[in-house]
PDB file of C-alpha atoms in Angstrom:
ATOM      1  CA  UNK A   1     -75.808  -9.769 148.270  1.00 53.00           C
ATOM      2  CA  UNK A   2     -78.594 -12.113 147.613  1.00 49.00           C
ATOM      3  CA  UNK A   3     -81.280  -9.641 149.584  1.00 51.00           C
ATOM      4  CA  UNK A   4     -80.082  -6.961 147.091  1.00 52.00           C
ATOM      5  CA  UNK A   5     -80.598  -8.958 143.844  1.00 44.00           C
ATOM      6  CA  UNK A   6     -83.949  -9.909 145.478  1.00 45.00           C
ATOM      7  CA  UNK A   7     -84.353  -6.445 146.040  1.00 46.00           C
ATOM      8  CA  UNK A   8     -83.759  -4.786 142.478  1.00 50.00           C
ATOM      9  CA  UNK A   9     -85.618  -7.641 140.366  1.00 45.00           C
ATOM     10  CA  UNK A  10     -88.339  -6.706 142.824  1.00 50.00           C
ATOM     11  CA  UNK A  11     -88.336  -3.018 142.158  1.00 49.00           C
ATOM     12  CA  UNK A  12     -87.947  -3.596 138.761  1.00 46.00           C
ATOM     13  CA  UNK A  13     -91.467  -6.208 138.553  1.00 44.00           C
ATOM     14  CA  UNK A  14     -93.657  -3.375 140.231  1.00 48.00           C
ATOM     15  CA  UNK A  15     -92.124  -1.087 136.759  1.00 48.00           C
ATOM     16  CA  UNK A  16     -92.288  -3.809 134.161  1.00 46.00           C
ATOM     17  CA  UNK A  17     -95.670  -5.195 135.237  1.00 48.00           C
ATOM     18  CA  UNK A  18     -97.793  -2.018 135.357  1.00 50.00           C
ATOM     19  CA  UNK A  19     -96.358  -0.670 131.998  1.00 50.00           C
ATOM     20  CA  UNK A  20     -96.716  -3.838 131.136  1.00 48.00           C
ATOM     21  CA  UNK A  21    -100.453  -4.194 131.492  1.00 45.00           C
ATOM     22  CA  UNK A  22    -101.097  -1.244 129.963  1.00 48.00           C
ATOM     23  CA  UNK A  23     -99.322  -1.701 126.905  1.00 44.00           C
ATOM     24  CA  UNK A  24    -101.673  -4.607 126.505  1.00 45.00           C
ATOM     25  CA  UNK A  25    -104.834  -3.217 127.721  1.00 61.00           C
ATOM     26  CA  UNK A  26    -104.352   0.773 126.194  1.00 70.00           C
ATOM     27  CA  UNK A  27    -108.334   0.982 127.071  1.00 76.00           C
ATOM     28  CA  UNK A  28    -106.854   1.014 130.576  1.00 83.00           C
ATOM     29  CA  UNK A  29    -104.831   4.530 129.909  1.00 84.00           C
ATOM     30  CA  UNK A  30    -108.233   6.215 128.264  1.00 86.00           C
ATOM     31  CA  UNK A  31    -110.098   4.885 131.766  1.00 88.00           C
ATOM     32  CA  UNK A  32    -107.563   6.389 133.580  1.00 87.00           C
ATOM     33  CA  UNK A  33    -107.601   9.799 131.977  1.00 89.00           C
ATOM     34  CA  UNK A  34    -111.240   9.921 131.729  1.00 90.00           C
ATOM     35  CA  UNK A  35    -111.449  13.064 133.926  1.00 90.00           C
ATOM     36  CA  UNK A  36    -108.898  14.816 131.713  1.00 92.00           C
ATOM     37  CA  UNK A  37    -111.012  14.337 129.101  1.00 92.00           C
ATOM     38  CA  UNK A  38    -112.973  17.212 126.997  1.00 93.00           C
ATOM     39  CA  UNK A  39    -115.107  14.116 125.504  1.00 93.00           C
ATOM     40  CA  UNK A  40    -116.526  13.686 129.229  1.00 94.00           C
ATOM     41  CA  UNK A  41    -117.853  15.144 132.083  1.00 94.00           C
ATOM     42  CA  UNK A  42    -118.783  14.317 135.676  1.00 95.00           C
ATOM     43  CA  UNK A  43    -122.019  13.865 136.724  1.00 92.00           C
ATOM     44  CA  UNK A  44    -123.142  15.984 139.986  1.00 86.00           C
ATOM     45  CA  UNK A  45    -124.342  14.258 142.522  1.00 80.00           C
ATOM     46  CA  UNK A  46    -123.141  10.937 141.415  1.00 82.00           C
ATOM     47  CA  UNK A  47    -119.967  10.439 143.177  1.00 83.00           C
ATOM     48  CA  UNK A  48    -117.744   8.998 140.185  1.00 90.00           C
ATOM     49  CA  UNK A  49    -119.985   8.634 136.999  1.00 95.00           C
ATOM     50  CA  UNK A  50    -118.422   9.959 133.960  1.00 96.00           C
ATOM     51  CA  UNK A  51    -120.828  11.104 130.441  1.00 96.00           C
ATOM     52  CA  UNK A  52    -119.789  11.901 126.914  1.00 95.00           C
ATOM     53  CA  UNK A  53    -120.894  14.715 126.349  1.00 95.00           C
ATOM     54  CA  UNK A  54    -122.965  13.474 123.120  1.00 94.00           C
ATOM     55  CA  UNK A  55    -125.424  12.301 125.598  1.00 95.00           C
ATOM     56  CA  UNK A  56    -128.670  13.966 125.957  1.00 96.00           C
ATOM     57  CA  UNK A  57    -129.880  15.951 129.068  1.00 95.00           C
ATOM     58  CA  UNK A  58    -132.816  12.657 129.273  1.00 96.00           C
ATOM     59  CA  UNK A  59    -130.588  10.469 128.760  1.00 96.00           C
ATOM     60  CA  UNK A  60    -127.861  11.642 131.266  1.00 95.00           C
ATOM     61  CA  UNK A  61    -130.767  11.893 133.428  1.00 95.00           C
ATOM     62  CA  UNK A  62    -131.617   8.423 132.988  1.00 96.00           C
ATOM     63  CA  UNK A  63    -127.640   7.508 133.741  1.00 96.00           C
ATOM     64  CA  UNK A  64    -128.695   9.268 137.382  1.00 95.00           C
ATOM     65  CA  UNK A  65    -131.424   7.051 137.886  1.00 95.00           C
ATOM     66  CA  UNK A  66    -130.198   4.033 137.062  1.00 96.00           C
ATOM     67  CA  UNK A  67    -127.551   4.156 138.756  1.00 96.00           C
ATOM     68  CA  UNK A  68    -128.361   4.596 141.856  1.00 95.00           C
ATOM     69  CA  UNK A  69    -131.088   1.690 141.762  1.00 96.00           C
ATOM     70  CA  UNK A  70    -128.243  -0.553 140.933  1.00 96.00           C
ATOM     71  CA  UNK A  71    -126.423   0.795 143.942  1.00 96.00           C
ATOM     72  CA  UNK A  72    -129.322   0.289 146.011  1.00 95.00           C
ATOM     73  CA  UNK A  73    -129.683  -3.249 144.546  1.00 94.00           C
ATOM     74  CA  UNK A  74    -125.868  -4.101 145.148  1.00 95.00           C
ATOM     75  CA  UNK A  75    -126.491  -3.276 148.821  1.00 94.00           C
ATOM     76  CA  UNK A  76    -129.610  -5.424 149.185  1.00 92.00           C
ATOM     77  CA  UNK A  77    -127.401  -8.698 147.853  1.00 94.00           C
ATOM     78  CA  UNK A  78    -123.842  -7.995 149.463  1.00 94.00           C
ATOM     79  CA  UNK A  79    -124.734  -6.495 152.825  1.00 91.00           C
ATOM     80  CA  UNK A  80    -123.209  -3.756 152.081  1.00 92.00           C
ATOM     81  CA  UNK A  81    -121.216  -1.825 149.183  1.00 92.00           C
ATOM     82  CA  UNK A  82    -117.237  -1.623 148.976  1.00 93.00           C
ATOM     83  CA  UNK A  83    -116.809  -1.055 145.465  1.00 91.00           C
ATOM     84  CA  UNK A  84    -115.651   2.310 144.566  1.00 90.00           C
ATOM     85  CA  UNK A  85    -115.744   1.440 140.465  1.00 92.00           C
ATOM     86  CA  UNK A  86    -115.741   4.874 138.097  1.00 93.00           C
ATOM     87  CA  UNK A  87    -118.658   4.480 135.730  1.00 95.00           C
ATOM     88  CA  UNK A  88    -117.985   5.907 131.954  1.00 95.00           C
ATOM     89  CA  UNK A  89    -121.216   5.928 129.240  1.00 95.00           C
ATOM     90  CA  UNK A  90    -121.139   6.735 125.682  1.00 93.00           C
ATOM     91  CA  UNK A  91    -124.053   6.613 123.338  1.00 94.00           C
ATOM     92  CA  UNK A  92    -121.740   5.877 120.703  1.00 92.00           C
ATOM     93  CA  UNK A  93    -120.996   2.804 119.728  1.00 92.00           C
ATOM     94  CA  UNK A  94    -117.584   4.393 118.228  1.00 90.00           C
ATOM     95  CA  UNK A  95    -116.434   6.033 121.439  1.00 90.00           C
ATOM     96  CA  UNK A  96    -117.784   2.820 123.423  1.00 91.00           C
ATOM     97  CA  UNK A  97    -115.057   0.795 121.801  1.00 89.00           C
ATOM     98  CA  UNK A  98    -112.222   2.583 122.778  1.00 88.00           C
ATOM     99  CA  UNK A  99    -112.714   2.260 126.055  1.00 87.00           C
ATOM    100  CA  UNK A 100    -114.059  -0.966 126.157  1.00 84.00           C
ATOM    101  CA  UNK A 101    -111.826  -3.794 123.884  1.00 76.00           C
ATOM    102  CA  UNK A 102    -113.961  -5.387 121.193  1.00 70.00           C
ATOM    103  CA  UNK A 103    -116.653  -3.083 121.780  1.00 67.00           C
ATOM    104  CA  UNK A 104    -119.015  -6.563 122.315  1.00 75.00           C
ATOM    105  CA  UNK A 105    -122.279  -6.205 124.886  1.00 78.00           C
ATOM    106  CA  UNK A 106    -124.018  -3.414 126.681  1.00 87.00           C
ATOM    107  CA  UNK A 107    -121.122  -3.413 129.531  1.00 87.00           C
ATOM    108  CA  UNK A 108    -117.616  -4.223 130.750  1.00 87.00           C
ATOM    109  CA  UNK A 109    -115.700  -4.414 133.450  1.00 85.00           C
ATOM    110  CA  UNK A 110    -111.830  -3.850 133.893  1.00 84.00           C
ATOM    111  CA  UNK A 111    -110.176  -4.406 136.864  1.00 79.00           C
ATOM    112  CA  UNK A 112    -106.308  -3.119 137.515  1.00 79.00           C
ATOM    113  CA  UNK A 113    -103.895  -4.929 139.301  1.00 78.00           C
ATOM    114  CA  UNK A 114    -103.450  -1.538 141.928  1.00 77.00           C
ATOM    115  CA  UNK A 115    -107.255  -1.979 142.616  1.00 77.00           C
ATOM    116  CA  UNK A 116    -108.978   0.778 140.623  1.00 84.00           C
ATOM    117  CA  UNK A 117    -112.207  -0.382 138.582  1.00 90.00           C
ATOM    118  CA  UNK A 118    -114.005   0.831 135.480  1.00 92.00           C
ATOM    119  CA  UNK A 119    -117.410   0.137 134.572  1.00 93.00           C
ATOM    120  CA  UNK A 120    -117.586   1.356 131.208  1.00 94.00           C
ATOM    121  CA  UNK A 121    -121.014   1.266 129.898  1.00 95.00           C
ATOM    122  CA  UNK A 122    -122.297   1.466 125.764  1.00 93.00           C
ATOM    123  CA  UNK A 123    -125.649   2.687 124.343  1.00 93.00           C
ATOM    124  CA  UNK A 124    -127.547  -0.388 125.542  1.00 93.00           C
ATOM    125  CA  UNK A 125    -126.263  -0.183 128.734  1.00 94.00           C
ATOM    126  CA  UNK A 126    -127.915   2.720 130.413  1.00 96.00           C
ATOM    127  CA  UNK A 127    -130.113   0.833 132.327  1.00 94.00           C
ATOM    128  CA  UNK A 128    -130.557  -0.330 135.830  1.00 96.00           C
ATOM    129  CA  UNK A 129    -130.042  -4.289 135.450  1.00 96.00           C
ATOM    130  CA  UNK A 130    -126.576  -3.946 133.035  1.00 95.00           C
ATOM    131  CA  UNK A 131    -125.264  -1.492 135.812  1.00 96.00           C
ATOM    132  CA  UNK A 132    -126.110  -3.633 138.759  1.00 96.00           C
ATOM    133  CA  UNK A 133    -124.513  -6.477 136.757  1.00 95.00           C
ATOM    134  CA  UNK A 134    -121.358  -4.725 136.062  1.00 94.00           C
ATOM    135  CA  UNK A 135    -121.437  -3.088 139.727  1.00 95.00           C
ATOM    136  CA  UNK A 136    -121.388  -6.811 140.827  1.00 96.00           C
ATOM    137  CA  UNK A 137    -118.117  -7.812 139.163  1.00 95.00           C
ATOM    138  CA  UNK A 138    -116.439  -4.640 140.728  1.00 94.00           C
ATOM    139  CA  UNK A 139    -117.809  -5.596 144.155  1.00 95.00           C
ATOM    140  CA  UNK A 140    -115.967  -8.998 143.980  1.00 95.00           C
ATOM    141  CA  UNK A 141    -112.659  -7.134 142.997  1.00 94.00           C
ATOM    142  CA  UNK A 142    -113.278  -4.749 145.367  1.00 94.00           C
ATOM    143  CA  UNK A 143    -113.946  -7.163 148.420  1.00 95.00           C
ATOM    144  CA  UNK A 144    -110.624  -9.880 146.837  1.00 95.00           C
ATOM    145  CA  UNK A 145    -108.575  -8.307 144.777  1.00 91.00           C
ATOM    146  CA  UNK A 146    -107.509  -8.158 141.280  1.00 88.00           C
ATOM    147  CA  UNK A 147    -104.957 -11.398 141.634  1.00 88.00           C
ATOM    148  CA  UNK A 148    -107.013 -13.136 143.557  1.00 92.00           C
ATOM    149  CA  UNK A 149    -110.580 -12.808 141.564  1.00 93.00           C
ATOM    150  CA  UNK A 150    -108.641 -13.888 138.337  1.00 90.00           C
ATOM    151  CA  UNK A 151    -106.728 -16.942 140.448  1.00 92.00           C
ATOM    152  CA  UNK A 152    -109.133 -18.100 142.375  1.00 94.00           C
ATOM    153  CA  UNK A 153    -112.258 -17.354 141.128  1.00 96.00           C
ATOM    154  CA  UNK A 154    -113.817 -19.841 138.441  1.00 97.00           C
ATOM    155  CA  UNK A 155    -115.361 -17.666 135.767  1.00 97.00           C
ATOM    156  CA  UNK A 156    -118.984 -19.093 136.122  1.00 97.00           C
ATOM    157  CA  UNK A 157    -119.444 -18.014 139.780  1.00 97.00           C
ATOM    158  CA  UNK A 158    -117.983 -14.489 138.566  1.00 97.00           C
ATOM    159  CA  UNK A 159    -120.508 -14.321 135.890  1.00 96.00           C
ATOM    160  CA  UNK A 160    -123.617 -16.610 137.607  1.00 95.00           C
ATOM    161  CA  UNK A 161    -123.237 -13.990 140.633  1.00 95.00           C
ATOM    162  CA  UNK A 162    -123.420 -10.601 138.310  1.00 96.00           C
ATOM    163  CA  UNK A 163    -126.878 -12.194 136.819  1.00 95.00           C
ATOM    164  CA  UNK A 164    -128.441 -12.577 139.946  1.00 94.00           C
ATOM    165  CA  UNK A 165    -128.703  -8.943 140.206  1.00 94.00           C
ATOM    166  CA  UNK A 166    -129.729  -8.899 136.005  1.00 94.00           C
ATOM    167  CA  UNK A 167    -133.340  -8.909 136.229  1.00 91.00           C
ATOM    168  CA  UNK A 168    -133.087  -9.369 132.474  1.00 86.00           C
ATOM    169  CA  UNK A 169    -131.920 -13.262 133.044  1.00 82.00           C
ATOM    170  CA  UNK A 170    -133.189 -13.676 137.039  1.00 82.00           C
ATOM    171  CA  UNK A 171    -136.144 -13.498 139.598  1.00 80.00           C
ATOM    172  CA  UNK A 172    -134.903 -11.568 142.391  1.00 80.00           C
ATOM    173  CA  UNK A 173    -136.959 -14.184 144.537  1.00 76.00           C
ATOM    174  CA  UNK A 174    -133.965 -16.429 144.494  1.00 73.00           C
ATOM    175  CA  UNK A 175    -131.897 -14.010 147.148  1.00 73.00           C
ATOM    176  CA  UNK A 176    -134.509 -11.926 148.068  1.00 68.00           C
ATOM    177  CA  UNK A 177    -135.699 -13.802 150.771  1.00 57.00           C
ATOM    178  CA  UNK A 178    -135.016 -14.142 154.292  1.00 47.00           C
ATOM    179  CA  UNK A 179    -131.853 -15.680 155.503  1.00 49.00           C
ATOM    180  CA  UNK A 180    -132.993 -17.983 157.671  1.00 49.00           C
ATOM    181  CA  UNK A 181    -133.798 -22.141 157.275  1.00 46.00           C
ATOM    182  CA  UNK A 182    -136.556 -21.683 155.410  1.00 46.00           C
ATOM    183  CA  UNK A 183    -134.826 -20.814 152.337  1.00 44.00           C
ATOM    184  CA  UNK A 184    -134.571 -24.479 152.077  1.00 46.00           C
ATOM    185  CA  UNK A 185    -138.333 -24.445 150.908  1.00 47.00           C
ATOM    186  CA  UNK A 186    -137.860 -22.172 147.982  1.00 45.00           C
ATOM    187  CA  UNK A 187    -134.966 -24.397 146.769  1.00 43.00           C
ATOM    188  CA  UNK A 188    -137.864 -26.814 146.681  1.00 38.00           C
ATOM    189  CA  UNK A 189    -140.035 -25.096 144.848  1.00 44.00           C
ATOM    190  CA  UNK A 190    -139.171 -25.688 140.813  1.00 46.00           C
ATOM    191  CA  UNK A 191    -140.778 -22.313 140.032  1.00 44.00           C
ATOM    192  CA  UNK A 192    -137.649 -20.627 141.726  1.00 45.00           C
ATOM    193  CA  UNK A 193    -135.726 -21.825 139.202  1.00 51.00           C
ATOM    194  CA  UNK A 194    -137.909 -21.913 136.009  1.00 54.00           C
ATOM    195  CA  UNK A 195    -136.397 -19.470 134.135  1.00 54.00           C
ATOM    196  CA  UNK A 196    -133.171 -21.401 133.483  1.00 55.00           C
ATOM    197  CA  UNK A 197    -135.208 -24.656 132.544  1.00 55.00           C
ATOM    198  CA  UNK A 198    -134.518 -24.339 128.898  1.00 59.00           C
ATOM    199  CA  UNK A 199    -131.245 -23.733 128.937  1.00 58.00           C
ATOM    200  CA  UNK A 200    -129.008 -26.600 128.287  1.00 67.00           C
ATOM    201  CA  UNK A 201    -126.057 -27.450 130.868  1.00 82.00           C
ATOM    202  CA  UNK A 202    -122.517 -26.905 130.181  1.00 91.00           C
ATOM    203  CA  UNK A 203    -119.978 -28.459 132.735  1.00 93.00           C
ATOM    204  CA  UNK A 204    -118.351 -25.798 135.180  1.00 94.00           C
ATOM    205  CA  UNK A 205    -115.495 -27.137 135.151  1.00 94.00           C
ATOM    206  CA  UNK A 206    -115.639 -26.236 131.540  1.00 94.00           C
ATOM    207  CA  UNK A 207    -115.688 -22.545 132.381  1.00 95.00           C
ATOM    208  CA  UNK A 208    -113.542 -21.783 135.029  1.00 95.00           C
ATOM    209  CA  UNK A 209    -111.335 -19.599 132.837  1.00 94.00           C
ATOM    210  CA  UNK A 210    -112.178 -16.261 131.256  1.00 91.00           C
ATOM    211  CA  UNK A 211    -111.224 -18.115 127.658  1.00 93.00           C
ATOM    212  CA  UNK A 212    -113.385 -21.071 128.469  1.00 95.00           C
ATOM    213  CA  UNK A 213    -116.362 -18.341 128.897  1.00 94.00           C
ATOM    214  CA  UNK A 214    -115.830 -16.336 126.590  1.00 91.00           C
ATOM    215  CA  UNK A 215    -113.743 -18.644 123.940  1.00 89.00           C
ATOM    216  CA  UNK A 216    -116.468 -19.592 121.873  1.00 87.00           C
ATOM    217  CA  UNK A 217    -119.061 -18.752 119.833  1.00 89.00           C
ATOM    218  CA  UNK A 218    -122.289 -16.931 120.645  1.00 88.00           C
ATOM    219  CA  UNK A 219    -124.156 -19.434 121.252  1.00 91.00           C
ATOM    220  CA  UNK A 220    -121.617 -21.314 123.782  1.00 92.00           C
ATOM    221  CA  UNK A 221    -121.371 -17.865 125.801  1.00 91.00           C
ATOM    222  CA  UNK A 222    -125.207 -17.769 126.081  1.00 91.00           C
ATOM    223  CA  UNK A 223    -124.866 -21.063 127.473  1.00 93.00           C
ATOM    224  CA  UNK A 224    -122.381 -20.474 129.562  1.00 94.00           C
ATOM    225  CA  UNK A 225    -124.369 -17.597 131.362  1.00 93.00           C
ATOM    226  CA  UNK A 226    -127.441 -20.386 131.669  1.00 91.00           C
ATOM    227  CA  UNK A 227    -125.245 -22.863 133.367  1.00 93.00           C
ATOM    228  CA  UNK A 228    -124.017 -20.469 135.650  1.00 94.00           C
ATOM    229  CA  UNK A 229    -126.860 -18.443 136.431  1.00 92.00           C
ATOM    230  CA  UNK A 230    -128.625 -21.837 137.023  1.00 91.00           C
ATOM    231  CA  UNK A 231    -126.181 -23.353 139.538  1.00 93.00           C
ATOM    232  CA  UNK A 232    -125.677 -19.571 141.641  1.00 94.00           C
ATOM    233  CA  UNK A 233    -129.287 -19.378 141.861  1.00 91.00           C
ATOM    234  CA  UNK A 234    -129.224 -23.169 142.575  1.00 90.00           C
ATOM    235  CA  UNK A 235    -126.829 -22.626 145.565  1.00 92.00           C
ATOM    236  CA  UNK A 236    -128.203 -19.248 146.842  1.00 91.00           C
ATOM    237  CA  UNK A 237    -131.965 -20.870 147.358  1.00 88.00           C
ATOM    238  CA  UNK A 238    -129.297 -23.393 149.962  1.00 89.00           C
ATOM    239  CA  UNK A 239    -127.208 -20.683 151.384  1.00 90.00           C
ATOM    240  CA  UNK A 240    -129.180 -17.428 151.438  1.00 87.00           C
ATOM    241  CA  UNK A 241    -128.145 -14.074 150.534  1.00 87.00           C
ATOM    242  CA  UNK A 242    -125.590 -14.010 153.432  1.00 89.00           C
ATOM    243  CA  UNK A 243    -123.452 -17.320 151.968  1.00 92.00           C
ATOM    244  CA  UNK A 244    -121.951 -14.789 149.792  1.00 94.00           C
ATOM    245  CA  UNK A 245    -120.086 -12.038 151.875  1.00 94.00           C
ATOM    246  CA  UNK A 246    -119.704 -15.556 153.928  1.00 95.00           C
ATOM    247  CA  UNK A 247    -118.068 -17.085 151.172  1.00 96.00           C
ATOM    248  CA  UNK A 248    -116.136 -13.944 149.962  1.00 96.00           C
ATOM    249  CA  UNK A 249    -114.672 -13.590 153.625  1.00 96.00           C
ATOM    250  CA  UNK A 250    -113.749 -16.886 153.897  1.00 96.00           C
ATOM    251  CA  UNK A 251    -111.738 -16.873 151.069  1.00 96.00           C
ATOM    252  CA  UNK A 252    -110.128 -13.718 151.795  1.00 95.00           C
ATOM    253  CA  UNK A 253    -109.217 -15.116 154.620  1.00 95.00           C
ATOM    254  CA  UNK A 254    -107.386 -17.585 152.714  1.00 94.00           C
ATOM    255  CA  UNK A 255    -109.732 -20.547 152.251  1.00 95.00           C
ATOM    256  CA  UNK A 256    -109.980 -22.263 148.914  1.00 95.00           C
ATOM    257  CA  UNK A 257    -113.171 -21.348 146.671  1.00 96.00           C
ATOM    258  CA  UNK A 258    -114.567 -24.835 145.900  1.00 95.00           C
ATOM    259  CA  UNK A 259    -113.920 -26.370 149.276  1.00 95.00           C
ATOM    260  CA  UNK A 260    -115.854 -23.211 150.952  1.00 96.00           C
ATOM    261  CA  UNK A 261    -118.824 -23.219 148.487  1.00 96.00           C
ATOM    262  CA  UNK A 262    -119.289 -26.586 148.832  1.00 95.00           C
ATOM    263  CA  UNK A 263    -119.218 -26.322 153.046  1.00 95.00           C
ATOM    264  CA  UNK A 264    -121.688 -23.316 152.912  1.00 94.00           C
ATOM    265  CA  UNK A 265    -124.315 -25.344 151.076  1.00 93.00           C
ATOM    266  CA  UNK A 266    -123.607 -28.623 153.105  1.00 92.00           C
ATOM    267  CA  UNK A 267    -124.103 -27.172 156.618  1.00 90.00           C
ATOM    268  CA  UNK A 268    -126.929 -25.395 155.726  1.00 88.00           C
ATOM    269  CA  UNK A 269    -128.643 -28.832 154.498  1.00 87.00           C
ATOM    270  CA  UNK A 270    -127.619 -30.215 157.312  1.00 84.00           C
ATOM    271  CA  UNK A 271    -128.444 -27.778 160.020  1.00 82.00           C
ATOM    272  CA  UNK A 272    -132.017 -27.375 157.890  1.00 76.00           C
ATOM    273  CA  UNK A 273    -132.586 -31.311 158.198  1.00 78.00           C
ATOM    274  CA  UNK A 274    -131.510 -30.952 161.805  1.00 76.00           C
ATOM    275  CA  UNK A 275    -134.206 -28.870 162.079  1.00 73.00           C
ATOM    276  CA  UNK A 276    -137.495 -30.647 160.621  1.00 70.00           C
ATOM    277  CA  UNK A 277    -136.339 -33.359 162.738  1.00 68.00           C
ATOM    278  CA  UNK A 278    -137.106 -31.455 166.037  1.00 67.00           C
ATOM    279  CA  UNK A 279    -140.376 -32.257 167.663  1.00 63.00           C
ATOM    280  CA  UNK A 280    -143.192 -29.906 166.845  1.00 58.00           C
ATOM    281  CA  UNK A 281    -141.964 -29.623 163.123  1.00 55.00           C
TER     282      UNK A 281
END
């Protein structure tokens, strides 16, 4: 008796929480029927990039190019790519907004509970370094999962690791090194992480959540990408490029986020001090 109540308030969860989500998200439906859609079109050769048809032969052009240098540049710092995100651009700001809530930035992400992503991209964000950032998200969902990513996942490492692939607010000297001991040296070196010098700190544990991000004013979010893109590139000059499918694995595996960051970086202090100690160095 009790496995068959378990069973029907089961069934009916994986209805009510779908329909659910997209009764609260209805950007989520539009995503989702993007191909249907006279309003877009498929790009050839592009795998899963969607235009409005309002954009211009340059500028689709443009979409073509830029995308695939983000690609390139997610593969350079993951390893490897996973994500399998569908990419939707408008050149209007109008059409932008209905498929992305608020309408706010040059790019967002959304993420569904059965694993398919959107990158949905406005008229400032046909461009290589809002792509790759986007991308970025959508490889974290990819390689975790929806639950997991928004359980387990403070918000600043979500948003610090997108930026490192932003030229716009990072050097790509911070991961774009060898992963090897010597990485140590560039952690040294305050030039690595001069461009976040002038922002001022915000605690992380202030932004774990997507509210505490994104809660307050302009000026508090700007902040909040400072602090974070300031402590990733902080712990990347430690760990190396390879700390994060490290990391990512680990906690997939079912590890806890701040107890694995915080390992990563301490052996590879330790092992790098092990290291200058040996004779010769």
């Amino acid at each position: 008796m009790r496995g068959r109540v378990f069973f029907r308030y089961s069934l009916l969860a994986l209805v009510v929480v779908p329909i659910s989500f997209l009764w609260l998200f209805p950007q989520v439906i539009r995503c989702m029927r993007v191909s249907y859609s006279s309003d877009f079109r498929l790009l050839e050769k592009t795998g899963n990039v969607y235009s409005s048809r309002t954009a211009t032969a340059k500028q689709q052009a443009e979409l073509r190019e830029h995308t695939q240098t983000a690609r390139q540049r997610i593969r350079r710092f993951w390893g490897d790519k996973q994500g399998q995100a569908i990419l939707i651009y408008s050149p209007s700001q109008d059409e932008y907004e209905t498929y992305c809530a608020g309408g706010e930035g040059a790019g967002c992400s959304i993420g569904t509970p059965w694993g398919t992503s959107y990158l949905v991209l406005g008229p400032e964000g046909n461009n290589a370094d809002v792509i790759a950032h986007e991308l970025c998200h959508d490889e974290l969902f990819a390689r975790l999962g929806w639950w997991r990513v928004k359980r387990e996942i403070p918000q600043w490492f979500n948003e610090g690791l997108a930026l490192m692939v932003d030229y716009r607010f990072s050097n790509p000297s911070i991961w774009e090194q060898p992963d090897s001991l010597t990485s140590m040296e560039s952690f040294a070196d305050e030039a690595t992480l001069e461009s976040f010098s002038h922002y001022p700190m915000l605690k992380l544990a202030d932004l774990e959540s997507t509210r505490e991000f994104f809660g307050g004013n302009s000026i508090h979010t700007m902040l909040a990408y400072g602090t974070s893109a300031a402590e990733v590139a902080r712990w990347l000059a430690v760990v190396g490029r390879a700390g994060v499918p490290t990391l990512t694995n680990a906690i997939k595996a079912g590890n806890g986020f701040r107890q694995t960051y915080q390992q990563l970086e301490r052996s590879k202090r330790e092992r790098a001090m092990k290291a200058r100690k040996r004779p010769g160095n």
